């Protein structure tokens, strides 16, 4: 081989060695960063699990528990050294299982509410929508659900919370009310109408007493709305 070829090979081997050294340094830095992230995630998950679970009894899930579970990956990825999955159990006697597989629609809605009450400041969406959040609960628990929704809306400055409900105890905590009706007489038509103060009382009264609304029911509706501070 000519001297020029030997020189080229020597430079190439030096470049490879330098690159291998750089990879080793980057791997060590990656491992340090991943360990730091894991430590923070473990601490944050512990706090989140405790805070969310503590809020579940108010939502008619006294024996339920929430867990953000971390599972170590075979190799470090761009998002860290572990995957994260939300898990749930409806009773202390049951094992934790993936939230999406074991929670009912109503439980998912209430869990979302419990999580957002704890982490409301971290939510980036401008509007939160809750449907069936009061499924399977009675009047007392419905009032607690309404208060949590109210708290969430009050603490999320610049954002709004929308809730579809059939429970007057939940509706009473809202700042604004709309009725949604469907007309199937000709072609299916859905209408949404904003309610003024008087119509708001009338609708809450209807939710309390059905279509036959008397003065006593209307008085109760006014008291229910007043007790919510709205």
XYZ file of N, CA and C in Angstrom:
690
model
N 0.832 -1.193 0.000
C 0.000 0.000 0.000
C 0.870 1.246 0.000
N 0.360 2.262 -0.659
C 1.105 3.516 -0.715
C 1.036 4.213 0.632
N 1.908 5.152 0.848
C 1.929 5.923 2.093
C 0.627 6.698 2.260
N 0.080 7.162 1.137
C -1.169 7.931 1.200
C -2.325 7.055 1.668
N -2.390 5.786 1.195
C -3.448 4.871 1.611
C -3.329 4.533 3.093
N -2.082 4.320 3.534
C -1.853 4.010 4.942
C -2.280 5.176 5.838
N -2.005 6.396 5.371
C -2.381 7.581 6.137
C -3.900 7.698 6.237
N -4.592 7.391 5.127
C -6.058 7.448 5.116
C -6.645 6.433 6.089
N -6.091 5.203 6.090
C -6.559 4.167 7.009
C -6.322 4.559 8.463
N -5.179 5.178 8.718
C -4.849 5.603 10.077
C -5.833 6.659 10.571
N -6.158 7.629 9.706
C -7.115 8.673 10.077
C -8.504 8.077 10.329
N -8.885 7.100 9.477
C -10.195 6.467 9.629
C -10.294 5.736 10.959
N -9.233 5.011 11.315
C -9.244 4.277 12.581
C -9.299 5.233 13.765
N -8.633 6.372 13.625
C -8.674 7.374 14.692
C -10.075 7.974 14.825
N -10.726 8.209 13.669
C -12.092 8.748 13.689
C -13.057 7.769 14.354
N -12.912 6.479 14.028
C -13.783 5.458 14.616
C -13.589 5.390 16.120
N -12.341 5.442 16.549
C -12.045 5.396 17.982
C -12.658 6.594 18.703
N -12.574 7.761 18.065
C -13.144 8.973 18.664
C -14.664 8.873 18.756
N -15.263 8.317 17.713
C -16.718 8.152 17.715
C -17.159 7.148 18.776
N -16.412 6.052 18.892
C -16.738 5.057 19.910
C -16.630 5.650 21.308
N -15.620 6.486 21.510
C -15.452 7.152 22.800
C -16.621 8.089 23.077
N -17.049 8.817 22.033
C -18.178 9.739 22.186
C -19.462 8.987 22.522
N -19.635 7.814 21.908
C -20.815 6.994 22.190
C -20.800 6.521 23.637
N -19.638 6.117 24.128
C -19.514 5.680 25.523
C -19.888 6.803 26.488
N -19.396 8.003 26.197
C -19.706 9.160 27.045
C -21.209 9.453 27.013
N -21.797 9.417 25.804
C -23.228 9.686 25.660
C -24.065 8.634 26.388
N -23.631 7.368 26.326
C -24.352 6.296 27.021
C -24.353 6.514 28.528
N -23.199 6.935 29.056
C -23.111 7.188 30.498
C -24.009 8.358 30.899
N -24.009 9.406 30.084
C -24.860 10.565 30.364
C -26.342 10.184 30.285
N -26.671 9.333 29.305
C -28.054 8.870 29.152
C -28.492 8.077 30.376
N -27.623 7.215 30.868
C -27.951 6.398 32.035
C -28.153 7.258 33.276
N -27.302 8.260 33.443
C -27.433 9.168 34.587
C -28.754 9.933 34.507
N -29.070 10.453 33.309
C -30.312 11.213 33.125
C -31.536 10.325 33.343
N -31.472 9.079 32.850
C -32.599 8.156 33.003
C -32.829 7.805 34.468
N -31.750 7.586 35.211
C -31.881 7.272 36.638
C -32.487 8.444 37.401
N -32.081 9.648 37.033
C -32.631 10.840 37.678
C -34.125 10.973 37.386
N -34.509 10.724 36.125
C -35.920 10.798 35.738
C -36.739 9.723 36.453
N -36.184 8.517 36.539
C -36.878 7.429 37.227
C -37.132 7.772 38.687
N -36.127 8.326 39.338
C -36.263 8.708 40.747
C -37.390 9.722 40.927
N -37.448 10.707 40.028
C -38.494 11.723 40.109
C -39.866 11.124 39.809
N -39.913 10.207 38.844
C -41.189 9.574 38.498
C -41.726 8.727 39.647
N -40.854 7.989 40.301
C -41.276 7.154 41.428
C -41.866 8.023 42.538
N -41.193 9.131 42.832
C -41.677 10.044 43.878
C -43.004 10.685 43.474
N -43.102 11.109 42.204
C -44.333 11.747 41.727
C -45.492 10.756 41.700
N -45.222 9.515 41.282
C -46.273 8.494 41.231
C -46.811 8.201 42.627
N -45.919 8.152 43.603
C -46.338 7.894 44.984
C -47.287 8.984 45.478
N -46.942 10.242 45.195
C -47.792 11.362 45.609
C -49.122 11.347 44.861
N -49.059 11.100 43.547
C -50.275 11.086 42.730
C -51.215 9.971 43.172
N -50.667 8.782 43.394
C -51.494 7.647 43.817
C -52.229 7.950 45.117
N -51.502 8.514 46.070
C -52.105 8.814 47.375
C -53.172 9.894 47.259
N -52.881 10.958 46.497
C -53.813 12.081 46.387
C -55.087 11.690 45.643
N -54.944 10.961 44.535
C -56.125 10.557 43.762
C -56.972 9.564 44.555
N -56.330 8.576 45.162
C -57.061 7.579 45.947
C -57.794 8.232 47.113
N -57.181 9.235 47.720
C -57.818 9.936 48.846
C -59.085 10.662 48.415
N -59.175 11.035 47.138
C -60.352 11.751 46.652
C -61.473 10.852 46.165
N -61.228 9.546 46.073
C -62.237 8.635 45.525
C -63.446 8.399 46.433
N -63.286 8.347 47.761
C -64.477 8.150 48.604
C -65.559 9.205 48.386
N -65.159 10.439 48.088
C -66.132 11.498 47.825
C -66.897 11.266 46.530
N -66.399 10.344 45.706
C -67.024 10.074 44.415
C -67.649 8.678 44.389
N -68.087 8.206 45.549
C -68.761 6.907 45.686
C -67.868 5.738 45.306
N -66.571 5.854 45.571
C -65.632 4.762 45.336
C -64.740 4.611 46.570
N -65.391 4.346 47.701
C -64.688 4.337 48.986
C -63.626 3.254 49.085
N -63.850 2.107 48.450
C -62.909 0.993 48.552
C -61.988 0.878 47.345
N -62.065 1.847 46.450
C -61.267 1.802 45.228
C -59.900 2.437 45.442
N -58.999 2.172 44.509
C -57.661 2.761 44.579
C -57.120 2.962 43.172
N -56.289 3.971 43.034
C -55.663 4.326 41.757
C -54.161 4.143 41.892
N -53.505 3.732 40.811
C -52.049 3.584 40.851
C -51.440 3.897 39.493
N -50.449 4.773 39.487
C -49.624 4.992 38.302
C -48.449 4.033 38.431
N -48.415 3.008 37.592
C -47.423 1.945 37.717
C -46.296 2.111 36.703
N -45.059 1.955 37.169
C -43.881 2.073 36.329
C -43.310 0.689 36.052
N -43.032 0.389 34.789
C -42.443 -0.893 34.395
C -41.134 -0.631 33.665
N -40.055 -1.263 34.130
C -38.735 -1.046 33.539
C -38.668 -1.629 32.132
N -38.152 -0.850 31.197
C -37.991 -1.288 29.813
C -36.680 -2.054 29.654
N -36.580 -2.824 28.578
C -35.355 -3.589 28.326
C -34.185 -2.685 27.975
N -34.482 -1.503 27.460
C -33.438 -0.529 27.140
C -34.002 0.881 27.308
N -33.121 1.825 27.519
C -33.553 3.211 27.711
C -34.029 3.789 26.382
N -35.200 4.408 26.407
C -35.752 5.040 25.208
C -35.773 6.553 25.383
N -36.261 7.242 24.373
C -36.267 8.710 24.412
C -37.098 9.243 25.573
N -38.106 8.469 25.993
C -38.982 8.909 27.085
C -38.542 8.392 28.452
N -37.443 7.680 28.497
C -36.945 7.212 29.783
C -36.725 5.717 29.833
N -36.492 5.206 31.055
C -36.151 3.795 31.245
C -37.353 2.942 31.620
N -38.548 3.533 31.650
C -39.721 2.767 32.033
C -40.960 3.249 31.285
N -41.936 2.354 31.203
C -43.250 2.729 30.681
C -44.152 3.016 31.878
N -45.196 3.794 31.649
C -46.104 4.179 32.729
C -47.528 3.811 32.331
N -48.231 3.169 33.238
C -49.611 2.763 32.975
C -50.474 3.087 34.186
N -51.661 3.626 33.932
C -52.609 3.890 35.010
C -53.381 2.602 35.300
N -53.441 2.254 36.582
C -54.146 1.037 36.995
C -55.216 1.384 38.022
N -56.151 0.443 38.197
C -57.304 0.704 39.066
C -57.791 -0.601 39.677
N -58.298 -0.496 40.890
C -59.020 -1.614 41.490
C -60.236 -1.042 42.201
N -61.358 -1.697 42.052
C -62.600 -1.182 42.630
C -62.775 -1.580 44.087
N -61.952 -2.521 44.555
C -62.031 -2.963 45.957
C -60.650 -3.418 46.409
N -60.383 -3.266 47.696
C -59.068 -3.615 48.236
C -58.741 -5.093 48.075
N -59.757 -5.936 47.930
C -59.532 -7.373 47.785
C -59.123 -7.765 46.370
N -59.195 -6.835 45.437
C -58.885 -7.116 44.037
C -57.490 -6.618 43.679
N -56.847 -7.260 42.689
C -55.536 -6.777 42.240
C -55.701 -5.567 41.332
N -54.652 -4.770 41.217
C -54.678 -3.666 40.266
C -54.657 -4.228 38.845
N -55.379 -3.576 37.959
C -55.417 -3.960 36.551
C -55.445 -2.684 35.717
N -55.073 -2.770 34.427
C -55.071 -1.570 33.583
C -56.408 -0.838 33.634
N -56.353 0.443 33.859
C -57.550 1.262 34.027
C -58.518 1.109 32.864
N -58.004 1.122 31.644
C -58.858 1.069 30.459
C -59.614 -0.252 30.338
N -59.130 -1.301 31.011
C -59.745 -2.621 30.874
C -60.765 -2.937 31.964
N -60.624 -2.339 33.134
C -61.466 -2.760 34.263
C -62.452 -1.704 34.751
N -62.232 -0.441 34.425
C -63.123 0.616 34.923
C -64.312 0.802 33.987
N -65.490 0.996 34.572
C -66.689 1.268 33.780
C -66.651 2.708 33.275
N -67.626 3.053 32.418
C -67.672 4.419 31.899
C -67.819 5.448 33.000
N -68.707 5.160 33.958
C -68.902 6.080 35.074
C -67.676 6.185 35.948
N -67.014 5.042 36.201
C -65.791 5.050 37.007
C -64.684 5.828 36.309
N -64.569 5.653 35.002
C -63.554 6.396 34.245
C -63.787 7.897 34.347
N -65.046 8.297 34.239
C -65.368 9.722 34.315
C -65.019 10.286 35.684
N -65.371 9.540 36.735
C -65.088 10.027 38.089
C -63.597 9.982 38.412
N -62.902 8.981 37.893
C -61.451 8.926 38.078
C -60.776 10.096 37.370
N -61.241 10.397 36.169
C -60.701 11.553 35.442
C -60.895 12.823 36.251
N -62.067 12.941 36.867
C -62.353 14.105 37.704
C -61.409 14.147 38.900
N -61.218 13.005 39.563
C -60.329 12.953 40.728
C -58.896 13.310 40.351
N -58.439 12.817 39.192
C -57.074 13.107 38.739
C -56.922 14.584 38.404
N -57.919 15.132 37.726
C -57.829 16.532 37.319
C -57.939 17.487 38.498
N -58.679 17.108 39.527
C -58.733 17.942 40.731
C -57.345 18.034 41.352
N -56.596 16.926 41.299
C -55.237 16.895 41.848
C -54.246 17.588 40.918
N -54.418 17.385 39.618
C -53.428 17.874 38.639
C -53.994 18.949 37.721
N -54.998 19.679 38.160
C -55.662 20.655 37.297
C -54.726 21.666 36.675
N -53.738 22.114 37.422
C -52.820 23.129 36.908
C -51.985 22.611 35.749
N -51.821 21.279 35.670
C -50.978 20.704 34.625
C -51.750 20.433 33.338
N -53.070 20.517 33.398
C -53.888 20.246 32.210
C -53.718 21.365 31.191
N -53.455 20.993 29.936
C -53.194 21.995 28.904
C -54.400 22.251 28.006
N -55.440 21.427 28.115
C -56.601 21.609 27.240
C -57.483 22.738 27.770
N -58.054 23.558 26.880
C -58.867 24.699 27.332
C -60.254 24.313 27.815
N -60.748 23.143 27.398
C -62.095 22.718 27.776
C -62.086 21.253 28.189
N -62.692 20.964 29.335
C -62.828 19.590 29.812
C -64.300 19.206 29.757
N -64.600 18.033 29.213
C -65.981 17.575 29.072
C -66.170 16.297 29.880
N -67.193 16.295 30.738
C -67.516 15.120 31.544
C -68.910 14.636 31.191
N -69.017 13.348 30.890
C -70.309 12.727 30.606
C -70.420 11.476 31.477
N -71.576 11.245 32.058
C -71.822 10.095 32.933
C -70.999 10.156 34.217
N -70.527 11.334 34.576
C -69.715 11.440 35.786
C -70.525 11.126 37.036
N -71.857 11.198 36.941
C -72.716 10.940 38.103
C -73.491 9.625 37.995
N -73.054 8.759 37.084
C -73.746 7.480 36.905
C -73.591 6.611 38.149
N -74.696 6.053 38.618
C -74.650 5.116 39.731
C -74.452 5.737 41.093
N -74.680 7.033 41.227
C -74.514 7.678 42.535
C -75.843 8.289 42.971
N -75.996 8.439 44.286
C -77.200 9.040 44.839
C -77.046 10.535 45.015
N -78.055 11.146 45.625
C -78.078 12.598 45.756
C -76.911 13.173 46.525
N -76.535 12.533 47.653
C -75.447 13.047 48.481
C -74.130 13.028 47.727
N -73.845 11.901 47.067
C -72.600 11.790 46.305
C -72.640 12.708 45.089
N -73.812 12.848 44.472
C -73.945 13.742 43.320
C -73.583 15.168 43.709
N -73.982 15.579 44.901
C -73.621 16.916 45.382
C -72.115 17.047 45.542
N -71.456 15.978 45.996
C -70.002 15.990 46.131
C -69.328 16.053 44.768
N -69.898 15.338 43.795
C -69.386 15.401 42.425
C -69.510 16.824 41.895
N -70.664 17.441 42.143
C -70.871 18.824 41.709
C -69.863 19.773 42.319
N -69.571 19.590 43.608
C -68.593 20.458 44.276
C -67.198 20.277 43.690
N -66.844 19.036 43.359
C -65.518 18.796 42.777
C -65.413 19.426 41.393
N -66.483 19.327 40.613
C -66.492 19.977 39.298
C -66.372 21.487 39.454
N -67.066 22.023 40.442
C -67.009 23.459 40.713
C -65.597 23.868 41.121
N -64.970 23.083 41.988
C -63.600 23.360 42.412
C -62.652 23.328 41.227
N -62.826 22.324 40.375
C -61.971 22.189 39.197
C -62.103 23.401 38.288
N -63.328 23.844 38.048
C -63.562 25.006 37.183
C -63.004 26.282 37.802
N -63.168 26.436 39.106
C -62.693 27.647 39.784
C -61.171 27.747 39.772
N -60.494 26.601 39.861
C -59.035 26.608 39.958
C -58.350 26.625 38.601
N -59.090 26.336 37.542
C -58.501 26.311 36.199
C -58.792 27.631 35.493
N -58.063 28.656 35.851
C -58.285 29.983 35.286
C -58.108 29.962 33.771
N -59.059 30.577 33.069
C -58.968 30.642 31.616
C -59.454 29.388 30.924
N -59.968 28.428 31.680
C -60.467 27.193 31.095
C -61.897 26.951 31.553
N -62.555 26.028 30.884
C -63.946 25.764 31.234
C -64.203 24.266 31.372
N -65.191 23.950 32.176
C -65.591 22.565 32.400
C -67.030 22.401 31.935
N -67.263 21.461 31.044
C -68.609 21.151 30.570
C -69.021 19.800 31.142
N -70.242 19.715 31.627
C -70.723 18.468 32.229
C -72.135 18.167 31.747
N -72.320 16.970 31.222
C -73.652 16.496 30.846
C -74.191 15.709 32.034
N -75.309 16.132 32.585
C -75.821 15.491 33.794
C -77.339 15.452 33.827
N -77.859 14.470 34.544
C -79.295 14.381 34.810
C -79.564 14.583 36.297
N -78.532 14.938 37.041
C -78.651 15.084 38.491
C -78.730 16.561 38.868
N -79.805 16.988 39.519
C -79.927 18.399 39.911
C -78.841 18.819 40.893
N -78.362 17.878 41.710
C -77.312 18.206 42.681
C -76.000 18.559 41.990
N -75.783 18.012 40.799
C -74.594 18.357 40.008
C -74.836 19.656 39.249
N -75.989 19.746 38.600
C -76.309 20.922 37.786
C -76.314 22.208 38.595
N -76.709 22.127 39.855
C -76.820 23.327 40.694
C -75.490 24.042 40.887
N -74.383 23.348 40.668
C -73.064 23.937 40.909
C -72.498 24.663 39.685
N -73.239 24.681 38.589
C -72.723 25.293 37.363
C -72.946 26.801 37.331
N -72.115 27.490 36.551
C -72.272 28.934 36.345
C -73.279 29.227 35.237
N -73.336 28.352 34.249
C -74.240 28.540 33.107
C -74.907 27.205 32.793
N -76.148 27.280 32.326
C -76.905 26.066 32.055
C -77.465 26.068 30.636
N -77.501 24.881 30.054
C -78.075 24.670 28.730
C -78.915 23.394 28.779
N -80.030 23.404 28.094
C -80.810 22.177 27.948
C -80.558 21.609 26.559
N -80.487 20.298 26.501
C -80.298 19.604 25.227
C -81.543 18.760 24.983
N -82.208 18.986 23.861
C -83.441 18.249 23.554
C -83.359 17.671 22.145
N -84.120 16.615 21.927
C -84.102 15.939 20.629
C -85.528 15.820 20.106
N -85.714 16.187 18.848
C -87.030 16.133 18.206
C -86.971 15.121 17.067
N -87.767 14.063 17.177
C -87.783 13.024 16.149
C -89.074 13.023 15.336
N -89.859 14.111 15.437
C -91.166 14.141 14.775
C -91.042 14.056 13.256
N -90.064 14.726 12.685
C -89.856 14.656 11.232
C -88.508 13.994 10.956
N -87.456 14.744 11.140
C -86.109 14.184 11.054
C -85.410 14.477 12.378
N -84.547 13.581 12.833
C -83.893 13.778 14.132
C -83.173 15.124 14.211
N -83.562 15.925 15.186
C -82.958 17.245 15.371
C -82.618 17.441 16.844
N -81.392 17.825 17.107
C -80.955 18.092 18.474
C -80.812 19.595 18.669
N -81.388 20.105 19.743
C -81.341 21.542 20.027
C -80.660 21.788 21.362
N -79.868 22.855 21.407
C -79.203 23.275 22.641
C -79.644 24.701 22.935
N -80.206 24.919 24.116
C -80.729 26.237 24.469
C -80.130 26.732 25.779
N -79.644 27.971 25.756
C -79.105 28.584 26.972
C -80.254 29.008 27.877
N -80.075 28.855 29.180
C -81.118 29.186 30.148
C -80.775 30.462 30.907
N -81.780 31.314 31.085
C -81.574 32.481 31.940
C -81.812 32.064 33.392
N -81.739 33.015 34.312
C -81.829 32.693 35.735
C -83.144 32.006 36.087
N -84.246 32.519 35.555
C -85.562 31.950 35.856
C -85.692 30.542 35.279
N -85.262 30.382 34.035
C -85.361 29.078 33.380
C -84.434 28.061 34.041
N -83.336 28.565 34.564
C -82.395 27.696 35.276
C -83.072 27.069 36.498
N -83.750 27.886 37.273
C -84.457 27.381 38.456
C -85.534 26.382 38.034
N -86.256 26.715 36.970
C -87.329 25.842 36.498
C -86.790 24.483 36.055
N -85.637 24.481 35.398
C -85.065 23.223 34.915
C -84.536 22.372 36.063
N -83.885 22.999 37.027
C -83.416 22.247 38.199
C -84.611 21.685 38.962
N -85.687 22.460 39.049
C -86.911 21.986 39.704
C -87.498 20.795 38.951
N -87.482 20.856 37.626
C -87.988 19.735 36.823
C -87.151 18.482 37.062
N -85.834 18.665 37.165
C -84.945 17.537 37.429
C -85.218 16.936 38.807
N -85.632 17.783 39.737
C -85.938 17.313 41.091
C -87.271 16.584 41.168
N -88.283 17.143 40.500
C -89.634 16.618 40.692
C -90.337 16.101 39.471
N -89.664 15.992 38.343
C -90.336 15.540 37.137
C -91.067 16.690 36.467
N -91.994 16.361 35.589
C -92.689 17.403 34.824
C -93.705 18.171 35.660
N -94.201 17.575 36.740
C -95.154 18.262 37.609
C -94.375 19.026 38.679
N -94.162 20.312 38.451
C -93.352 21.124 39.360
C -94.252 22.069 40.137
N -94.221 21.953 41.463
C -95.011 22.837 42.308
C -94.136 23.869 42.992
N -94.748 24.691 43.808
C -94.013 25.760 44.489
C -92.962 25.203 45.448
N -93.272 24.066 46.080
C -92.319 23.462 47.018
C -91.067 22.987 46.282
N -91.270 22.385 45.109
C -90.131 21.909 44.317
C -89.301 23.076 43.806
N -89.978 24.139 43.387
C -89.268 25.322 42.906
C -88.461 25.957 44.034
N -89.024 25.978 45.226
C -88.309 26.528 46.378
C -87.063 25.700 46.673
N -87.207 24.378 46.584
C -86.073 23.487 46.828
C -84.984 23.707 45.780
N -85.388 23.936 44.533
C -84.421 24.194 43.462
C -83.639 25.472 43.740
N -84.335 26.508 44.177
C -83.669 27.769 44.509
C -82.674 27.578 45.657
N -83.081 26.803 46.660
C -82.209 26.553 47.808
C -80.984 25.737 47.391
N -81.188 24.788 46.486
C -80.092 23.945 46.015
C -79.062 24.777 45.263
N -79.538 25.668 44.409
C -78.637 26.540 43.652
C -77.934 27.514 44.585
N -78.674 28.072 45.530
C -78.092 29.029 46.475
C -77.025 28.375 47.345
N -77.250 27.112 47.731
C -76.293 26.417 48.594
C -74.976 26.144 47.887
N -75.005 26.140 46.555
C -73.775 25.909 45.789
C -72.961 27.185 45.625
N -73.576 28.323 46.001
C -72.875 29.597 45.864
C -72.921 30.156 44.466
N -73.783 29.595 43.623
C -73.889 30.050 42.235
C -75.067 30.995 42.066
